[in-house]
Short mmCIF file of C-alpha atoms in Angstrom, two decimals:
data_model
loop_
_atom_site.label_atom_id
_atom_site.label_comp_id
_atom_site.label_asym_id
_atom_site.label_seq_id
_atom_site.Cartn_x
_atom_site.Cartn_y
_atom_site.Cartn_z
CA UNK A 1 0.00 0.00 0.00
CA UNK A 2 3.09 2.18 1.09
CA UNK A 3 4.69 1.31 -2.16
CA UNK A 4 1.64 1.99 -4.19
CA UNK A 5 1.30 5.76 -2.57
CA UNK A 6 4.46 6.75 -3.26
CA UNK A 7 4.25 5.78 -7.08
CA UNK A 8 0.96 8.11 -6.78
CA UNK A 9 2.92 10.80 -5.58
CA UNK A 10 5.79 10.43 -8.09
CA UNK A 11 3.24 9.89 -11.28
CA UNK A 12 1.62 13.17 -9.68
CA UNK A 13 5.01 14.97 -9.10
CA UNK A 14 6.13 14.01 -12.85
CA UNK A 15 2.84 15.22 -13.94
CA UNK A 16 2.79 18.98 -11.89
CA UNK A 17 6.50 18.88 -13.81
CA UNK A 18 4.89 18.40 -17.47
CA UNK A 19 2.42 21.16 -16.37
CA UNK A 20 4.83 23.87 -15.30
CA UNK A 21 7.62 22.82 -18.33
CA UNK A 22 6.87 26.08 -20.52
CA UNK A 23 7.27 28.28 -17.37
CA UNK A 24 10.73 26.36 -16.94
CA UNK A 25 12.04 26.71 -20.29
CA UNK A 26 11.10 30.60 -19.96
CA UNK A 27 13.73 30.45 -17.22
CA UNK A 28 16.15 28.37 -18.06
CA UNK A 29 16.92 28.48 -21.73
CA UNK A 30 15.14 27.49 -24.86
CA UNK A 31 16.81 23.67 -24.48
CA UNK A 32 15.60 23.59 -21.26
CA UNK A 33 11.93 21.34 -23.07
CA UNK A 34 12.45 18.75 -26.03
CA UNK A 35 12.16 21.48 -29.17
CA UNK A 36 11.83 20.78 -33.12
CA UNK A 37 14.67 20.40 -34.85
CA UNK A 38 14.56 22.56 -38.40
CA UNK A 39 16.65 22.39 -41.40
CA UNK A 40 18.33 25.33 -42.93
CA UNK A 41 20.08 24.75 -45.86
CA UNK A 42 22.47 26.91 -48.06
CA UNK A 43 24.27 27.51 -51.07
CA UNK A 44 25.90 24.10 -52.25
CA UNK A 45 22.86 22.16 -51.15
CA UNK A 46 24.48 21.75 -47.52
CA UNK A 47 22.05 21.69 -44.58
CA UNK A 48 22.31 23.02 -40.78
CA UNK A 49 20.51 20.93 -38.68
CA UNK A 50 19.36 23.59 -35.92
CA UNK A 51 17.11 23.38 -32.48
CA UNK A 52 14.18 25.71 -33.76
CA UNK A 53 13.82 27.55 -30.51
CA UNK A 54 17.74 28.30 -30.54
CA UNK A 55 17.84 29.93 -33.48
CA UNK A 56 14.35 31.90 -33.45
CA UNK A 57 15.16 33.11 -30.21
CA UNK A 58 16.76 36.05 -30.57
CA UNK A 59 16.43 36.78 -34.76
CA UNK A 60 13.01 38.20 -35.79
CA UNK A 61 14.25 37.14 -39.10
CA UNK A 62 13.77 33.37 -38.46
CA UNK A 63 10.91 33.56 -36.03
CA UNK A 64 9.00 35.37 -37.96
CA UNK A 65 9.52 32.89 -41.09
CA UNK A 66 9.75 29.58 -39.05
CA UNK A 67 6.97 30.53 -36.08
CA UNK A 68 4.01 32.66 -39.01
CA UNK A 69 2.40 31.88 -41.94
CA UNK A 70 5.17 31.72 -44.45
CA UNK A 71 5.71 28.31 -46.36
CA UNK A 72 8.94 27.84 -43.88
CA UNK A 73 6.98 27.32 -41.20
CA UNK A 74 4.81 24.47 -42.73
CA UNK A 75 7.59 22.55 -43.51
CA UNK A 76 10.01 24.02 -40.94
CA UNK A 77 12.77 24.55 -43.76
CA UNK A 78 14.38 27.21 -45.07
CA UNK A 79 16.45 27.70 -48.27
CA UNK A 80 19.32 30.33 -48.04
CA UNK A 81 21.22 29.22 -51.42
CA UNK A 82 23.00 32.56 -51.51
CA UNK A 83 24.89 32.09 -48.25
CA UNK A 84 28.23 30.24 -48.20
CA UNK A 85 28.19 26.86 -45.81
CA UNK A 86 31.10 29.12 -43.71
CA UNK A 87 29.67 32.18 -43.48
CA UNK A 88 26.63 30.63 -42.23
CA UNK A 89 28.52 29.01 -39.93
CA UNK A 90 30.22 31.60 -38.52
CA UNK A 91 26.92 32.79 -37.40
CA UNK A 92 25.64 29.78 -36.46
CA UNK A 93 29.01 29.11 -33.86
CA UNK A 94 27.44 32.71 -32.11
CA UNK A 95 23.82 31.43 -32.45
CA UNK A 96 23.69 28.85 -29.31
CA UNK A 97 26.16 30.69 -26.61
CA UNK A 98 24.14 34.14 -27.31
CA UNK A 99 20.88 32.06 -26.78
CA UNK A 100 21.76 30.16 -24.21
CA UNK A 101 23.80 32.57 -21.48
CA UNK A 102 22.37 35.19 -19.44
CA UNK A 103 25.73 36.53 -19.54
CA UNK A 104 27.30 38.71 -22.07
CA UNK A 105 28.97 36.63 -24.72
CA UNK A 106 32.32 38.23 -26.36
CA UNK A 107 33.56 36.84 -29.83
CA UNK A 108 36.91 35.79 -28.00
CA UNK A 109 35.03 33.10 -25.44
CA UNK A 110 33.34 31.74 -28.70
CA UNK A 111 36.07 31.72 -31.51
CA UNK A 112 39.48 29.82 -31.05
CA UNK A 113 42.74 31.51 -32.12
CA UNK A 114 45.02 34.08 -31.00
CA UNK A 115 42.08 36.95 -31.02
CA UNK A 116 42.93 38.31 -34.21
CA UNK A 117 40.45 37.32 -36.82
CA UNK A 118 39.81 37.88 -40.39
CA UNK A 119 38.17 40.91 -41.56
CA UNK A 120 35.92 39.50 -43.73
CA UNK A 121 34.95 36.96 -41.46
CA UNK A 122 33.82 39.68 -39.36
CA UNK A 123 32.44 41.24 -42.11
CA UNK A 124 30.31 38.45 -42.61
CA UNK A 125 29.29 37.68 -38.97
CA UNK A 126 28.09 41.73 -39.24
CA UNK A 127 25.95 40.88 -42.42
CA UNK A 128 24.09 38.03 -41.35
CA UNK A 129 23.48 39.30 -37.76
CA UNK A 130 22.14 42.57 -39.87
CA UNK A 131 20.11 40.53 -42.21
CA UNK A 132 18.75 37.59 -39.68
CA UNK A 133 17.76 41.03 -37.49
CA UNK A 134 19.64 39.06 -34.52
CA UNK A 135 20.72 42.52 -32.48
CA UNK A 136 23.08 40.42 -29.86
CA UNK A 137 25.58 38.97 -32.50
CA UNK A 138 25.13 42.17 -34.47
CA UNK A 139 26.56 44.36 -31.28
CA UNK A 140 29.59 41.53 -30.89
CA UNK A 141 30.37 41.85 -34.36
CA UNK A 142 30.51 45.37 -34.57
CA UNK A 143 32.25 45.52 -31.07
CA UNK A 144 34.91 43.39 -32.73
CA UNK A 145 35.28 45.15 -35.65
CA UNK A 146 35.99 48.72 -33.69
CA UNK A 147 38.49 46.62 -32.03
CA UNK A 148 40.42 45.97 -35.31
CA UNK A 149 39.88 49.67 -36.88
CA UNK A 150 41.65 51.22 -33.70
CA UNK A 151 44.68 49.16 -34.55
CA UNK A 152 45.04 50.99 -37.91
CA UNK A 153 45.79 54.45 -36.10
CA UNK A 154 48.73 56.43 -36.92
CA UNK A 155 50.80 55.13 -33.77
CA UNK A 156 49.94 51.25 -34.51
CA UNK A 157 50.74 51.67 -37.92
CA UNK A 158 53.82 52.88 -37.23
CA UNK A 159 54.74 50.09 -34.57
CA UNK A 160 53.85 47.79 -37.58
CA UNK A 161 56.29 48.92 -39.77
CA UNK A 162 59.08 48.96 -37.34
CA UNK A 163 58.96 45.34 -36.00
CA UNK A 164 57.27 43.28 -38.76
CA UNK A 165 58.04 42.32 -42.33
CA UNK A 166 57.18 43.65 -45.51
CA UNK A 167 55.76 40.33 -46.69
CA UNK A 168 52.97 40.43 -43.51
CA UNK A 169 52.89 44.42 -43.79
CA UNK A 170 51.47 43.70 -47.66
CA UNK A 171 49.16 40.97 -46.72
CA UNK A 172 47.77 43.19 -43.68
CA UNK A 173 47.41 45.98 -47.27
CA UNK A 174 45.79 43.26 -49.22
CA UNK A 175 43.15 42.23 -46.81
CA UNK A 176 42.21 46.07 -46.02
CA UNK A 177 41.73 46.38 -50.28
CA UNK A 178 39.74 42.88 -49.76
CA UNK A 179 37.51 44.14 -46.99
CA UNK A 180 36.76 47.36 -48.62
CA UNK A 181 36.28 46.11 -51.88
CA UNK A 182 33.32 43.45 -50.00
CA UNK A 183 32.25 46.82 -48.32
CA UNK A 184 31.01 48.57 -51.23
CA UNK A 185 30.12 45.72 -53.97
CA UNK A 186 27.81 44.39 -50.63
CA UNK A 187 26.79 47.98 -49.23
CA UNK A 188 28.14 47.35 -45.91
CA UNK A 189 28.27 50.60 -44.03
CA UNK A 190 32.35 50.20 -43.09
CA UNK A 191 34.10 51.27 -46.09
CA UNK A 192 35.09 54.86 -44.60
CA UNK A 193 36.41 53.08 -41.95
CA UNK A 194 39.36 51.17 -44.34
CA UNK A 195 39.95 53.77 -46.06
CA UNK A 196 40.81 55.93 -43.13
CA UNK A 197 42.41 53.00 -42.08
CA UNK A 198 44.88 52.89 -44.91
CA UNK A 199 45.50 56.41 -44.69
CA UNK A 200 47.05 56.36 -41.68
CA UNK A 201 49.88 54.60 -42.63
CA UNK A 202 53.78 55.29 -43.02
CA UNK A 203 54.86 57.19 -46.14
CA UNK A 204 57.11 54.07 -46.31
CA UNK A 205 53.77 51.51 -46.38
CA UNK A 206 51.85 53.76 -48.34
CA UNK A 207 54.75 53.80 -51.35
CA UNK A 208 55.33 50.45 -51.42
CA UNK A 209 51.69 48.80 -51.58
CA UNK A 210 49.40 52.25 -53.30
CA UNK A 211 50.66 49.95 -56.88
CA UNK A 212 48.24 46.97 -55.64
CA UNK A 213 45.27 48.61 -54.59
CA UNK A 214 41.92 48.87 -56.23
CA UNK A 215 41.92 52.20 -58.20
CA UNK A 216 38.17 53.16 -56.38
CA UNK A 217 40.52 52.63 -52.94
CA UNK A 218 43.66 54.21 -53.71
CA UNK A 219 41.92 57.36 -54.74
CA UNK A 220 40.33 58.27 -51.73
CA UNK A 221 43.60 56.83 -49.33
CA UNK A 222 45.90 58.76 -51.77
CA UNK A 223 43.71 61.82 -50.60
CA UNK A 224 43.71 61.79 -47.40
CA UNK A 225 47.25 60.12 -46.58
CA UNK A 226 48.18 63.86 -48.84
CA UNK A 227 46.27 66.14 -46.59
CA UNK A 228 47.88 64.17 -43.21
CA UNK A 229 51.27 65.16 -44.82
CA UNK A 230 50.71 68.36 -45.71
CA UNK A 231 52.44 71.12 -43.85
CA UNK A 232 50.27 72.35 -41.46
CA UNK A 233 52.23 76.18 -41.60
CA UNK A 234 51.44 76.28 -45.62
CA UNK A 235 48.18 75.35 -44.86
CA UNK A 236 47.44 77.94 -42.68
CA UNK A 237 49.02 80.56 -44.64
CA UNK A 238 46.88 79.20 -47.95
CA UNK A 239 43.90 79.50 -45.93
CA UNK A 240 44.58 83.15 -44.47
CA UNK A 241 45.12 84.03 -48.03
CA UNK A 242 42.41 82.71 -49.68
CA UNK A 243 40.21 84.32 -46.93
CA UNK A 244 41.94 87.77 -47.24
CA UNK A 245 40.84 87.51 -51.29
CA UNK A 246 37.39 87.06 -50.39
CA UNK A 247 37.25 89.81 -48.10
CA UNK A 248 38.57 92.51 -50.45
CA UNK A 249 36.51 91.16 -53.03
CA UNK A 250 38.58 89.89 -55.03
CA UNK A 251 38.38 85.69 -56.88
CA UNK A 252 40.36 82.91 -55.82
CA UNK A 253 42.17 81.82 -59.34
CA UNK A 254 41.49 78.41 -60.07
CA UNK A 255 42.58 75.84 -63.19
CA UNK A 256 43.63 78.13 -66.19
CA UNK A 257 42.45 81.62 -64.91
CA UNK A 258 44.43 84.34 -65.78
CA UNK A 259 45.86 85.85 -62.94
CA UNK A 260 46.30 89.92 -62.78
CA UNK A 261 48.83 92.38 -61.38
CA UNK A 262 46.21 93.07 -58.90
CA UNK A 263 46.62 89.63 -57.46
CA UNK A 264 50.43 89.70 -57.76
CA UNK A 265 50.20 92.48 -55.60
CA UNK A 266 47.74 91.09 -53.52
CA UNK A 267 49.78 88.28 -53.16
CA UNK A 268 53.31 89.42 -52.26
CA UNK A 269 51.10 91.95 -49.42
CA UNK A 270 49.54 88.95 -47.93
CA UNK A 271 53.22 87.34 -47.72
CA UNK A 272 54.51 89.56 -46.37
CA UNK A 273 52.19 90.03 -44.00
CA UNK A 274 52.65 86.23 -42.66
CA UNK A 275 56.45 86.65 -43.29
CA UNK A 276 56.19 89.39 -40.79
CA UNK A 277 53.50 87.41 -38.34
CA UNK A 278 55.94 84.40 -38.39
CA UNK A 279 53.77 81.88 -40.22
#
């Protein structure tokens, strides 16, 4: 009789457990319950075989398609055939620690390596997180990728072309003209960043790899690695000029225009005058 009450009380302890199993998996994860497995497969017919509730948990992008009244959610299968197998990946290997800790997850506890990764790899992580509308990898990515574009400032360019070798300072060139050129064929919003990037570099660097960069890249670096050069006294004194012209009326000269005695005159006043100011 003993025996038989305490099976009651388990069957009605396992049962109170089955009831309360939604409130559960509310606190402790989305694996916390048995959940469907769906299929997502992408370019090269290769298919991700992902725990629904994982994946839909934190992208309105997939729980909209796999959770409303698309044809994905019949079937519980989506086709992403322009996605590479790695890229999709990469955002897949963010997917289950984001939706899983309570914790804030950093690309370095996820990804193995020496904490330098590849730019487009980040690039791509960035993409997907935009386009999946997944807002946790999306900040991570981004995160990461402010990391990387403070190590292309003036001073850590210059520590780069003191200790290493022009072989890795050219590859580190090459995958800048790589990442940009990904930035604008895929309208991601980072190309200023590379080419700012770039520009910060030694006149050294900048002479020995401008020859193997895309013309559309080189242009704007060769632009603004000329005005970080520039003199900052002849800049001044071209500017106080300029604005001394407009102020007694007279035109700046520009391309062919014929310039007068008046602005000879003009011009051998005004530098004079900084002659005499010390500029």
């Amino acid at each position: 009789m003993s025996d038989q009450s305490g099976l009651q009380d388990t069957t009605v302890s396992l049962n109170n457990d089955n009831m309360s199993t939604s409130g559960k998996a509310g606190r402790y994860g989305p694996l916390y319950a048995p959940v469907p497995i769906v299929a997502i497969t992408v370019k090269g017919g290769q298919t991700f075989h992902l725990h629904k509730h994982v994946l839909t948990k934190d992208s309105l992008y997939f729980d909209r398609a796999l959770n409303g009244l698309f044809t994905e959610a019949q079937g519980q299968t989506i086709d992403l055939d322009d996605i590479e197998a790695e890229a999709f990946g990469l955002y897949v290997s963010l997917v289950y620690p984001t939706a899983l800790s309570e914790q804030e997850v950093s690309l370095c506890n996820v990804w193995q390596g020496p904490g330098k990764y590849a730019w487009l790899d980040l690039l791509r992580l960035w993409q997907l997180a935009d386009r999946f509308l997944n807002a946790k990898i999306k900040r991570i990515a981004n995160e990461e990728l402010d990391k990387r574009f403070s190590k292309l400032s003036v001073d850590a360019w210059l520590h780069r072309y003191q200790v290493r070798t022009w072989p890795y300072i050219k590859a580190t060139v090459s995958d800048l003209n790589c990442a940009f050129r990904v930035c604008v064929d895929e309208n991601l919003p980072y190309e200023d960043a590379f080419i700012i990037g770039l520009s910060n570099c030694p006149p050294q660097v900048f002479a020995e790899c401008a020859e193997g960069l895309d013309s559309d890249f080189l242009s704007p670096v060769a632009k603004l690695f000329a005005i970080r050069m520039a003199s900052p006294t002849l800049t001044a004194r071209k500017r106080q000029m300029d604005e001394m012209r407009e102020a007694k009326g007279l035109t700046v000269p520009s391309g062919n225009a014929k310039v007068t005695n008046v602005d000879v005159a003009f011009a051998r006043h005004a530098w004079d005058h900084f002659a005499d100011a010390g500029l």
